[in-house]
PDB file of N, CA and C in Angstrom:
ATOM      1  N   UNK A   1      25.085-165.249  -9.711  1.00  0.00           N
ATOM      2  CA  UNK A   1      26.043-164.747 -10.893  1.00  0.00           C
ATOM      3  C   UNK A   1      25.763-163.464 -11.173  1.00  0.00           C
ATOM      4  N   UNK A   2      26.908-162.600 -11.414  1.00  0.00           N
ATOM      5  CA  UNK A   2      26.770-161.242 -11.522  1.00  0.00           C
ATOM      6  C   UNK A   2      26.873-160.964 -13.208  1.00  0.00           C
ATOM      7  N   UNK A   3      26.167-159.975 -13.380  1.00  0.00           N
ATOM      8  CA  UNK A   3      26.371-159.350 -14.875  1.00  0.00           C
ATOM      9  C   UNK A   3      26.715-157.843 -15.004  1.00  0.00           C
ATOM     10  N   UNK A   4      27.400-157.381 -15.904  1.00  0.00           N
ATOM     11  CA  UNK A   4      27.659-156.004 -16.059  1.00  0.00           C
ATOM     12  C   UNK A   4      26.444-155.137 -16.523  1.00  0.00           C
ATOM     13  N   UNK A   5      26.136-154.103 -15.894  1.00  0.00           N
ATOM     14  CA  UNK A   5      25.201-153.109 -16.363  1.00  0.00           C
ATOM     15  C   UNK A   5      25.849-151.978 -16.721  1.00  0.00           C
ATOM     16  N   UNK A   6      25.666-151.174 -17.981  1.00  0.00           N
ATOM     17  CA  UNK A   6      26.096-150.200 -18.461  1.00  0.00           C
ATOM     18  C   UNK A   6      25.165-148.944 -18.794  1.00  0.00           C
ATOM     19  N   UNK A   7      25.705-148.086 -18.424  1.00  0.00           N
ATOM     20  CA  UNK A   7      24.719-146.678 -18.674  1.00  0.00           C
ATOM     21  C   UNK A   7      25.545-145.706 -19.682  1.00  0.00           C
ATOM     22  N   UNK A   8      25.043-145.526 -20.905  1.00  0.00           N
ATOM     23  CA  UNK A   8      25.780-144.693 -21.764  1.00  0.00           C
ATOM     24  C   UNK A   8      24.792-143.893 -22.820  1.00  0.00           C
ATOM     25  N   UNK A   9      25.465-143.000 -23.465  1.00  0.00           N
ATOM     26  CA  UNK A   9      24.612-142.417 -24.567  1.00  0.00           C
ATOM     27  C   UNK A   9      24.613-143.040 -25.771  1.00  0.00           C
ATOM     28  N   UNK A  10      23.524-143.047 -26.357  1.00  0.00           N
ATOM     29  CA  UNK A  10      23.547-143.712 -27.579  1.00  0.00           C
ATOM     30  C   UNK A  10      24.121-142.962 -28.892  1.00  0.00           C
ATOM     31  N   UNK A  11      24.106-143.419 -29.998  1.00  0.00           N
ATOM     32  CA  UNK A  11      24.655-142.556 -31.028  1.00  0.00           C
ATOM     33  C   UNK A  11      23.900-141.278 -31.369  1.00  0.00           C
ATOM     34  N   UNK A  12      22.644-141.373 -30.719  1.00  0.00           N
ATOM     35  CA  UNK A  12      21.708-139.934 -30.906  1.00  0.00           C
ATOM     36  C   UNK A  12      21.952-139.095 -29.639  1.00  0.00           C
ATOM     37  N   UNK A  13      22.664-139.659 -28.651  1.00  0.00           N
ATOM     38  CA  UNK A  13      22.834-138.837 -27.387  1.00  0.00           C
ATOM     39  C   UNK A  13      21.749-139.121 -26.327  1.00  0.00           C
ATOM     40  N   UNK A  14      21.045-140.154 -26.583  1.00  0.00           N
ATOM     41  CA  UNK A  14      19.872-140.453 -25.748  1.00  0.00           C
ATOM     42  C   UNK A  14      20.550-141.543 -24.705  1.00  0.00           C
ATOM     43  N   UNK A  15      20.275-141.106 -23.298  1.00  0.00           N
ATOM     44  CA  UNK A  15      20.640-142.185 -22.262  1.00  0.00           C
ATOM     45  C   UNK A  15      19.991-143.728 -22.445  1.00  0.00           C
ATOM     46  N   UNK A  16      20.933-144.707 -22.385  1.00  0.00           N
ATOM     47  CA  UNK A  16      20.628-146.021 -22.391  1.00  0.00           C
ATOM     48  C   UNK A  16      21.215-146.895 -21.400  1.00  0.00           C
ATOM     49  N   UNK A  17      20.446-147.757 -20.906  1.00  0.00           N
ATOM     50  CA  UNK A  17      20.989-148.754 -19.820  1.00  0.00           C
ATOM     51  C   UNK A  17      20.944-150.326 -20.475  1.00  0.00           C
ATOM     52  N   UNK A  18      21.664-151.007 -20.501  1.00  0.00           N
ATOM     53  CA  UNK A  18      21.718-152.258 -20.689  1.00  0.00           C
ATOM     54  C   UNK A  18      22.437-153.506 -19.924  1.00  0.00           C
ATOM     55  N   UNK A  19      22.172-154.395 -19.866  1.00  0.00           N
ATOM     56  CA  UNK A  19      22.817-155.487 -19.059  1.00  0.00           C
ATOM     57  C   UNK A  19      23.387-156.649 -19.998  1.00  0.00           C
ATOM     58  N   UNK A  20      24.846-156.647 -19.781  1.00  0.00           N
ATOM     59  CA  UNK A  20      25.821-157.594 -20.780  1.00  0.00           C
ATOM     60  C   UNK A  20      25.461-158.840 -20.075  1.00  0.00           C
ATOM     61  N   UNK A  21      24.660-159.541 -20.825  1.00  0.00           N
ATOM     62  CA  UNK A  21      24.451-161.166 -20.325  1.00  0.00           C
ATOM     63  C   UNK A  21      25.034-162.345 -21.015  1.00  0.00           C
ATOM     64  N   UNK A  22      25.821-161.975 -22.024  1.00  0.00           N
ATOM     65  CA  UNK A  22      26.476-162.937 -22.792  1.00  0.00           C
ATOM     66  C   UNK A  22      25.918-162.904 -24.162  1.00  0.00           C
ATOM     67  N   UNK A  23      26.628-163.817 -25.041  1.00  0.00           N
ATOM     68  CA  UNK A  23      25.665-163.881 -26.230  1.00  0.00           C
ATOM     69  C   UNK A  23      25.993-162.580 -27.222  1.00  0.00           C
ATOM     70  N   UNK A  24      25.290-162.158 -28.214  1.00  0.00           N
ATOM     71  CA  UNK A  24      25.216-161.312 -29.016  1.00  0.00           C
ATOM     72  C   UNK A  24      24.721-159.799 -28.475  1.00  0.00           C
ATOM     73  N   UNK A  25      25.009-158.838 -28.593  1.00  0.00           N
ATOM     74  CA  UNK A  25      24.475-157.655 -28.041  1.00  0.00           C
ATOM     75  C   UNK A  25      22.960-157.273 -28.260  1.00  0.00           C
ATOM     76  N   UNK A  26      22.583-157.774 -29.645  1.00  0.00           N
ATOM     77  CA  UNK A  26      21.128-157.644 -29.661  1.00  0.00           C
ATOM     78  C   UNK A  26      20.340-158.473 -28.795  1.00  0.00           C
ATOM     79  N   UNK A  27      20.773-159.365 -28.099  1.00  0.00           N
ATOM     80  CA  UNK A  27      20.000-160.021 -26.978  1.00  0.00           C
ATOM     81  C   UNK A  27      19.934-159.406 -25.697  1.00  0.00           C
ATOM     82  N   UNK A  28      20.818-158.578 -25.473  1.00  0.00           N
ATOM     83  CA  UNK A  28      20.964-158.039 -24.057  1.00  0.00           C
ATOM     84  C   UNK A  28      19.800-157.160 -23.546  1.00  0.00           C
ATOM     85  N   UNK A  29      19.368-157.131 -22.403  1.00  0.00           N
ATOM     86  CA  UNK A  29      18.107-156.390 -22.050  1.00  0.00           C
ATOM     87  C   UNK A  29      18.539-154.936 -22.067  1.00  0.00           C
ATOM     88  N   UNK A  30      17.624-154.202 -22.457  1.00  0.00           N
ATOM     89  CA  UNK A  30      18.158-152.762 -22.521  1.00  0.00           C
ATOM     90  C   UNK A  30      16.851-151.838 -22.361  1.00  0.00           C
ATOM     91  N   UNK A  31      17.141-150.358 -21.784  1.00  0.00           N
ATOM     92  CA  UNK A  31      16.234-149.547 -21.491  1.00  0.00           C
ATOM     93  C   UNK A  31      16.641-148.266 -22.063  1.00  0.00           C
ATOM     94  N   UNK A  32      15.968-147.577 -22.620  1.00  0.00           N
ATOM     95  CA  UNK A  32      16.109-146.351 -23.139  1.00  0.00           C
ATOM     96  C   UNK A  32      15.368-145.201 -22.153  1.00  0.00           C
ATOM     97  N   UNK A  33      15.947-144.112 -21.701  1.00  0.00           N
ATOM     98  CA  UNK A  33      15.599-143.144 -20.791  1.00  0.00           C
ATOM     99  C   UNK A  33      14.887-142.091 -21.789  1.00  0.00           C
ATOM    100  N   UNK A  34      15.056-142.185 -23.096  1.00  0.00           N
ATOM    101  CA  UNK A  34      14.253-141.219 -23.958  1.00  0.00           C
ATOM    102  C   UNK A  34      14.758-139.842 -23.738  1.00  0.00           C
ATOM    103  N   UNK A  35      15.907-139.535 -22.921  1.00  0.00           N
ATOM    104  CA  UNK A  35      16.324-138.004 -22.764  1.00  0.00           C
ATOM    105  C   UNK A  35      18.048-138.051 -23.044  1.00  0.00           C
ATOM    106  N   UNK A  36      18.301-136.775 -23.403  1.00  0.00           N
ATOM    107  CA  UNK A  36      19.776-136.528 -23.591  1.00  0.00           C
ATOM    108  C   UNK A  36      20.280-136.025 -22.464  1.00  0.00           C
ATOM    109  N   UNK A  37      19.504-135.430 -21.502  1.00  0.00           N
ATOM    110  CA  UNK A  37      19.783-134.871 -20.250  1.00  0.00           C
ATOM    111  C   UNK A  37      19.043-134.557 -19.298  1.00  0.00           C
ATOM    112  N   UNK A  38      18.995-134.352 -18.068  1.00  0.00           N
ATOM    113  CA  UNK A  38      20.030-134.451 -17.403  1.00  0.00           C
ATOM    114  C   UNK A  38      20.344-136.264 -17.365  1.00  0.00           C
ATOM    115  N   UNK A  39      21.594-136.553 -16.835  1.00  0.00           N
ATOM    116  CA  UNK A  39      21.992-137.947 -16.506  1.00  0.00           C
ATOM    117  C   UNK A  39      20.809-138.288 -15.579  1.00  0.00           C
ATOM    118  N   UNK A  40      20.393-139.747 -15.952  1.00  0.00           N
ATOM    119  CA  UNK A  40      19.466-140.510 -15.153  1.00  0.00           C
ATOM    120  C   UNK A  40      20.052-140.488 -13.685  1.00  0.00           C
ATOM    121  N   UNK A  41      19.033-140.077 -12.766  1.00  0.00           N
ATOM    122  CA  UNK A  41      19.327-140.221 -11.348  1.00  0.00           C
ATOM    123  C   UNK A  41      19.436-141.822 -11.180  1.00  0.00           C
ATOM    124  N   UNK A  42      19.996-141.910  -9.818  1.00  0.00           N
ATOM    125  CA  UNK A  42      20.287-143.308  -9.123  1.00  0.00           C
ATOM    126  C   UNK A  42      19.019-144.138  -9.200  1.00  0.00           C
ATOM    127  N   UNK A  43      17.886-143.170  -8.630  1.00  0.00           N
ATOM    128  CA  UNK A  43      16.683-143.887  -8.540  1.00  0.00           C
ATOM    129  C   UNK A  43      16.114-144.476 -10.028  1.00  0.00           C
ATOM    130  N   UNK A  44      16.101-143.475 -11.199  1.00  0.00           N
ATOM    131  CA  UNK A  44      15.611-143.873 -12.548  1.00  0.00           C
ATOM    132  C   UNK A  44      16.399-145.059 -12.882  1.00  0.00           C
ATOM    133  N   UNK A  45      17.752-145.175 -12.709  1.00  0.00           N
ATOM    134  CA  UNK A  45      18.549-146.192 -13.040  1.00  0.00           C
ATOM    135  C   UNK A  45      18.148-147.663 -12.208  1.00  0.00           C
ATOM    136  N   UNK A  46      17.917-147.390 -10.925  1.00  0.00           N
ATOM    137  CA  UNK A  46      17.633-148.694 -10.174  1.00  0.00           C
ATOM    138  C   UNK A  46      15.982-149.032 -10.803  1.00  0.00           C
ATOM    139  N   UNK A  47      15.217-148.227 -10.878  1.00  0.00           N
ATOM    140  CA  UNK A  47      13.899-148.549 -11.489  1.00  0.00           C
ATOM    141  C   UNK A  47      13.948-149.199 -12.781  1.00  0.00           C
ATOM    142  N   UNK A  48      15.019-149.004 -13.705  1.00  0.00           N
ATOM    143  CA  UNK A  48      15.137-149.473 -15.170  1.00  0.00           C
ATOM    144  C   UNK A  48      15.474-150.676 -14.823  1.00  0.00           C
ATOM    145  N   UNK A  49      16.763-150.919 -13.947  1.00  0.00           N
ATOM    146  CA  UNK A  49      17.099-152.171 -13.867  1.00  0.00           C
ATOM    147  C   UNK A  49      16.138-153.120 -13.259  1.00  0.00           C
ATOM    148  N   UNK A  50      15.236-152.901 -12.317  1.00  0.00           N
ATOM    149  CA  UNK A  50      14.094-153.678 -11.787  1.00  0.00           C
ATOM    150  C   UNK A  50      13.163-153.917 -13.019  1.00  0.00           C
ATOM    151  N   UNK A  51      12.903-152.896 -13.972  1.00  0.00           N
ATOM    152  CA  UNK A  51      11.986-153.378 -15.240  1.00  0.00           C
ATOM    153  C   UNK A  51      12.513-154.608 -16.005  1.00  0.00           C
ATOM    154  N   UNK A  52      13.981-154.604 -15.849  1.00  0.00           N
ATOM    155  CA  UNK A  52      14.644-155.617 -16.885  1.00  0.00           C
ATOM    156  C   UNK A  52      14.835-156.818 -16.081  1.00  0.00           C
ATOM    157  N   UNK A  53      14.482-156.753 -14.887  1.00  0.00           N
ATOM    158  CA  UNK A  53      14.741-158.194 -14.037  1.00  0.00           C
ATOM    159  C   UNK A  53      15.995-158.288 -13.051  1.00  0.00           C
ATOM    160  N   UNK A  54      16.923-157.060 -12.937  1.00  0.00           N
ATOM    161  CA  UNK A  54      18.102-156.920 -12.332  1.00  0.00           C
ATOM    162  C   UNK A  54      17.970-155.884 -11.023  1.00  0.00           C
ATOM    163  N   UNK A  55      19.004-156.289 -10.041  1.00  0.00           N
ATOM    164  CA  UNK A  55      19.265-155.218  -8.992  1.00  0.00           C
ATOM    165  C   UNK A  55      20.651-155.017  -8.823  1.00  0.00           C
ATOM    166  N   UNK A  56      21.107-154.075  -8.252  1.00  0.00           N
ATOM    167  CA  UNK A  56      22.587-153.882  -8.105  1.00  0.00           C
ATOM    168  C   UNK A  56      22.946-155.094  -7.183  1.00  0.00           C
ATOM    169  N   UNK A  57      24.170-155.769  -7.596  1.00  0.00           N
ATOM    170  CA  UNK A  57      24.737-156.809  -6.702  1.00  0.00           C
ATOM    171  C   UNK A  57      25.282-156.230  -5.307  1.00  0.00           C
ATOM    172  N   UNK A  58      25.456-156.985  -4.506  1.00  0.00           N
ATOM    173  CA  UNK A  58      25.690-156.534  -3.089  1.00  0.00           C
ATOM    174  C   UNK A  58      26.940-155.728  -3.107  1.00  0.00           C
ATOM    175  N   UNK A  59      26.930-154.486  -2.356  1.00  0.00           N
ATOM    176  CA  UNK A  59      27.891-153.619  -2.126  1.00  0.00           C
ATOM    177  C   UNK A  59      28.378-153.336  -3.515  1.00  0.00           C
ATOM    178  N   UNK A  60      27.359-153.228  -4.532  1.00  0.00           N
ATOM    179  CA  UNK A  60      27.929-152.568  -5.911  1.00  0.00           C
ATOM    180  C   UNK A  60      27.369-150.991  -6.019  1.00  0.00           C
ATOM    181  N   UNK A  61      28.191-150.282  -6.756  1.00  0.00           N
ATOM    182  CA  UNK A  61      27.986-149.070  -6.933  1.00  0.00           C
ATOM    183  C   UNK A  61      28.278-148.723  -8.590  1.00  0.00           C
ATOM    184  N   UNK A  62      27.792-147.749  -8.870  1.00  0.00           N
ATOM    185  CA  UNK A  62      28.117-147.143 -10.280  1.00  0.00           C
ATOM    186  C   UNK A  62      29.559-146.438 -10.300  1.00  0.00           C
ATOM    187  N   UNK A  63      30.438-146.997 -11.311  1.00  0.00           N
ATOM    188  CA  UNK A  63      31.575-146.427 -11.696  1.00  0.00           C
ATOM    189  C   UNK A  63      31.467-145.600 -12.935  1.00  0.00           C
ATOM    190  N   UNK A  64      32.186-144.325 -13.061  1.00  0.00           N
ATOM    191  CA  UNK A  64      32.044-143.666 -14.108  1.00  0.00           C
ATOM    192  C   UNK A  64      33.384-143.390 -14.793  1.00  0.00           C
ATOM    193  N   UNK A  65      33.137-143.368 -16.127  1.00  0.00           N
ATOM    194  CA  UNK A  65      34.365-143.283 -17.044  1.00  0.00           C
ATOM    195  C   UNK A  65      34.060-141.973 -17.842  1.00  0.00           C
ATOM    196  N   UNK A  66      35.199-141.207 -18.214  1.00  0.00           N
ATOM    197  CA  UNK A  66      34.842-140.143 -18.863  1.00  0.00           C
ATOM    198  C   UNK A  66      36.074-140.569 -20.505  1.00  0.00           C
ATOM    199  N   UNK A  67      35.191-140.503 -21.562  1.00  0.00           N
ATOM    200  CA  UNK A  67      35.751-140.689 -22.920  1.00  0.00           C
ATOM    201  C   UNK A  67      35.992-139.383 -23.723  1.00  0.00           C
ATOM    202  N   UNK A  68      37.025-138.664 -23.630  1.00  0.00           N
ATOM    203  CA  UNK A  68      36.952-137.401 -24.596  1.00  0.00           C
ATOM    204  C   UNK A  68      37.278-137.951 -25.854  1.00  0.00           C
ATOM    205  N   UNK A  69      36.727-137.391 -26.970  1.00  0.00           N
ATOM    206  CA  UNK A  69      36.962-137.500 -28.236  1.00  0.00           C
ATOM    207  C   UNK A  69      37.820-136.657 -28.800  1.00  0.00           C
ATOM    208  N   UNK A  70      38.411-135.407 -28.250  1.00  0.00           N
ATOM    209  CA  UNK A  70      39.104-134.346 -28.719  1.00  0.00           C
ATOM    210  C   UNK A  70      39.209-133.218 -27.588  1.00  0.00           C
ATOM    211  N   UNK A  71      40.156-132.570 -27.565  1.00  0.00           N
ATOM    212  CA  UNK A  71      40.289-131.517 -26.708  1.00  0.00           C
ATOM    213  C   UNK A  71      39.078-130.672 -26.686  1.00  0.00           C
ATOM    214  N   UNK A  72      38.528-130.318 -27.572  1.00  0.00           N
ATOM    215  CA  UNK A  72      37.357-129.347 -27.531  1.00  0.00           C
ATOM    216  C   UNK A  72      35.933-130.157 -27.869  1.00  0.00           C
ATOM    217  N   UNK A  73      36.004-131.381 -28.039  1.00  0.00           N
ATOM    218  CA  UNK A  73      34.781-132.004 -28.409  1.00  0.00           C
ATOM    219  C   UNK A  73      33.985-132.392 -26.999  1.00  0.00           C
ATOM    220  N   UNK A  74      32.665-132.719 -27.141  1.00  0.00           N
ATOM    221  CA  UNK A  74      32.084-133.270 -26.246  1.00  0.00           C
ATOM    222  C   UNK A  74      32.424-134.358 -25.594  1.00  0.00           C
ATOM    223  N   UNK A  75      32.474-134.684 -24.078  1.00  0.00           N
ATOM    224  CA  UNK A  75      32.986-136.007 -23.437  1.00  0.00           C
ATOM    225  C   UNK A  75      31.921-136.775 -23.380  1.00  0.00           C
ATOM    226  N   UNK A  76      32.214-138.152 -23.761  1.00  0.00           N
ATOM    227  CA  UNK A  76      31.016-139.112 -23.567  1.00  0.00           C
ATOM    228  C   UNK A  76      31.109-139.722 -22.158  1.00  0.00           C
ATOM    229  N   UNK A  77      30.100-140.119 -21.510  1.00  0.00           N
ATOM    230  CA  UNK A  77      30.209-140.656 -20.283  1.00  0.00           C
ATOM    231  C   UNK A  77      29.801-141.967 -20.296  1.00  0.00           C
ATOM    232  N   UNK A  78      30.416-143.079 -19.413  1.00  0.00           N
ATOM    233  CA  UNK A  78      30.020-144.335 -19.517  1.00  0.00           C
ATOM    234  C   UNK A  78      30.017-144.945 -17.931  1.00  0.00           C
ATOM    235  N   UNK A  79      28.741-145.493 -17.613  1.00  0.00           N
ATOM    236  CA  UNK A  79      28.822-145.827 -16.071  1.00  0.00           C
ATOM    237  C   UNK A  79      28.705-147.391 -16.200  1.00  0.00           C
ATOM    238  N   UNK A  80      29.255-148.003 -15.131  1.00  0.00           N
ATOM    239  CA  UNK A  80      28.867-149.417 -15.025  1.00  0.00           C
ATOM    240  C   UNK A  80      28.870-149.785 -13.580  1.00  0.00           C
ATOM    241  N   UNK A  81      28.168-150.972 -13.702  1.00  0.00           N
ATOM    242  CA  UNK A  81      27.895-151.505 -11.980  1.00  0.00           C
ATOM    243  C   UNK A  81      27.682-152.940 -12.221  1.00  0.00           C
ATOM    244  N   UNK A  82      27.801-153.619 -11.314  1.00  0.00           N
ATOM    245  CA  UNK A  82      27.760-155.150 -11.079  1.00  0.00           C
ATOM    246  C   UNK A  82      26.263-155.446 -10.596  1.00  0.00           C
ATOM    247  N   UNK A  83      25.391-156.127 -11.306  1.00  0.00           N
ATOM    248  CA  UNK A  83      24.106-156.588 -11.159  1.00  0.00           C
ATOM    249  C   UNK A  83      23.740-157.944 -11.018  1.00  0.00           C
ATOM    250  N   UNK A  84      22.798-158.483 -10.361  1.00  0.00           N
ATOM    251  CA  UNK A  84      22.280-159.893 -10.270  1.00  0.00           C
ATOM    252  C   UNK A  84      20.691-159.842 -10.587  1.00  0.00           C
ATOM    253  N   UNK A  85      20.390-160.869 -11.033  1.00  0.00           N
ATOM    254  CA  UNK A  85      18.975-161.133 -11.419  1.00  0.00           C
ATOM    255  C   UNK A  85      18.040-160.977 -10.294  1.00  0.00           C
ATOM    256  N   UNK A  86      17.154-160.249 -10.137  1.00  0.00           N
ATOM    257  CA  UNK A  86      16.035-159.981  -8.899  1.00  0.00           C
ATOM    258  C   UNK A  86      15.661-161.231  -8.049  1.00  0.00           C
ATOM    259  N   UNK A  87      15.409-162.473  -8.946  1.00  0.00           N
ATOM    260  CA  UNK A  87      15.009-163.818  -8.536  1.00  0.00           C
ATOM    261  C   UNK A  87      16.159-164.457  -8.058  1.00  0.00           C
ATOM    262  N   UNK A  88      17.561-164.124  -8.353  1.00  0.00           N
ATOM    263  CA  UNK A  88      18.581-164.913  -8.081  1.00  0.00           C
ATOM    264  C   UNK A  88      18.881-166.117  -9.085  1.00  0.00           C
ATOM    265  N   UNK A  89      18.009-166.174  -9.982  1.00  0.00           N
ATOM    266  CA  UNK A  89      18.610-167.044 -11.019  1.00  0.00           C
ATOM    267  C   UNK A  89      19.786-166.926 -12.015  1.00  0.00           C
ATOM    268  N   UNK A  90      20.294-167.829 -12.269  1.00  0.00           N
ATOM    269  CA  UNK A  90      21.610-167.687 -13.152  1.00  0.00           C
ATOM    270  C   UNK A  90      21.225-167.223 -14.503  1.00  0.00           C
TER     271      UNK A  90
END
């Protein structure tokens, strides 16, 4: 079974990674990188997923989306990737 991992800036601009596992969002596994910049590296994201018990799904990569809030405003970035549990459990 695959799940959706998301990397985004929190309300305070800190990079966070969470895995959408169903149910309410308060129950989703999450990791805060404790930094507003730079964007967490691929290795940092991989390590965070592993700490949460997940790995990238076969042939998965990170897809980036840009969410502008206005022509002169800061752009919000969101990345997503398909992941699976490290132990293969559903």
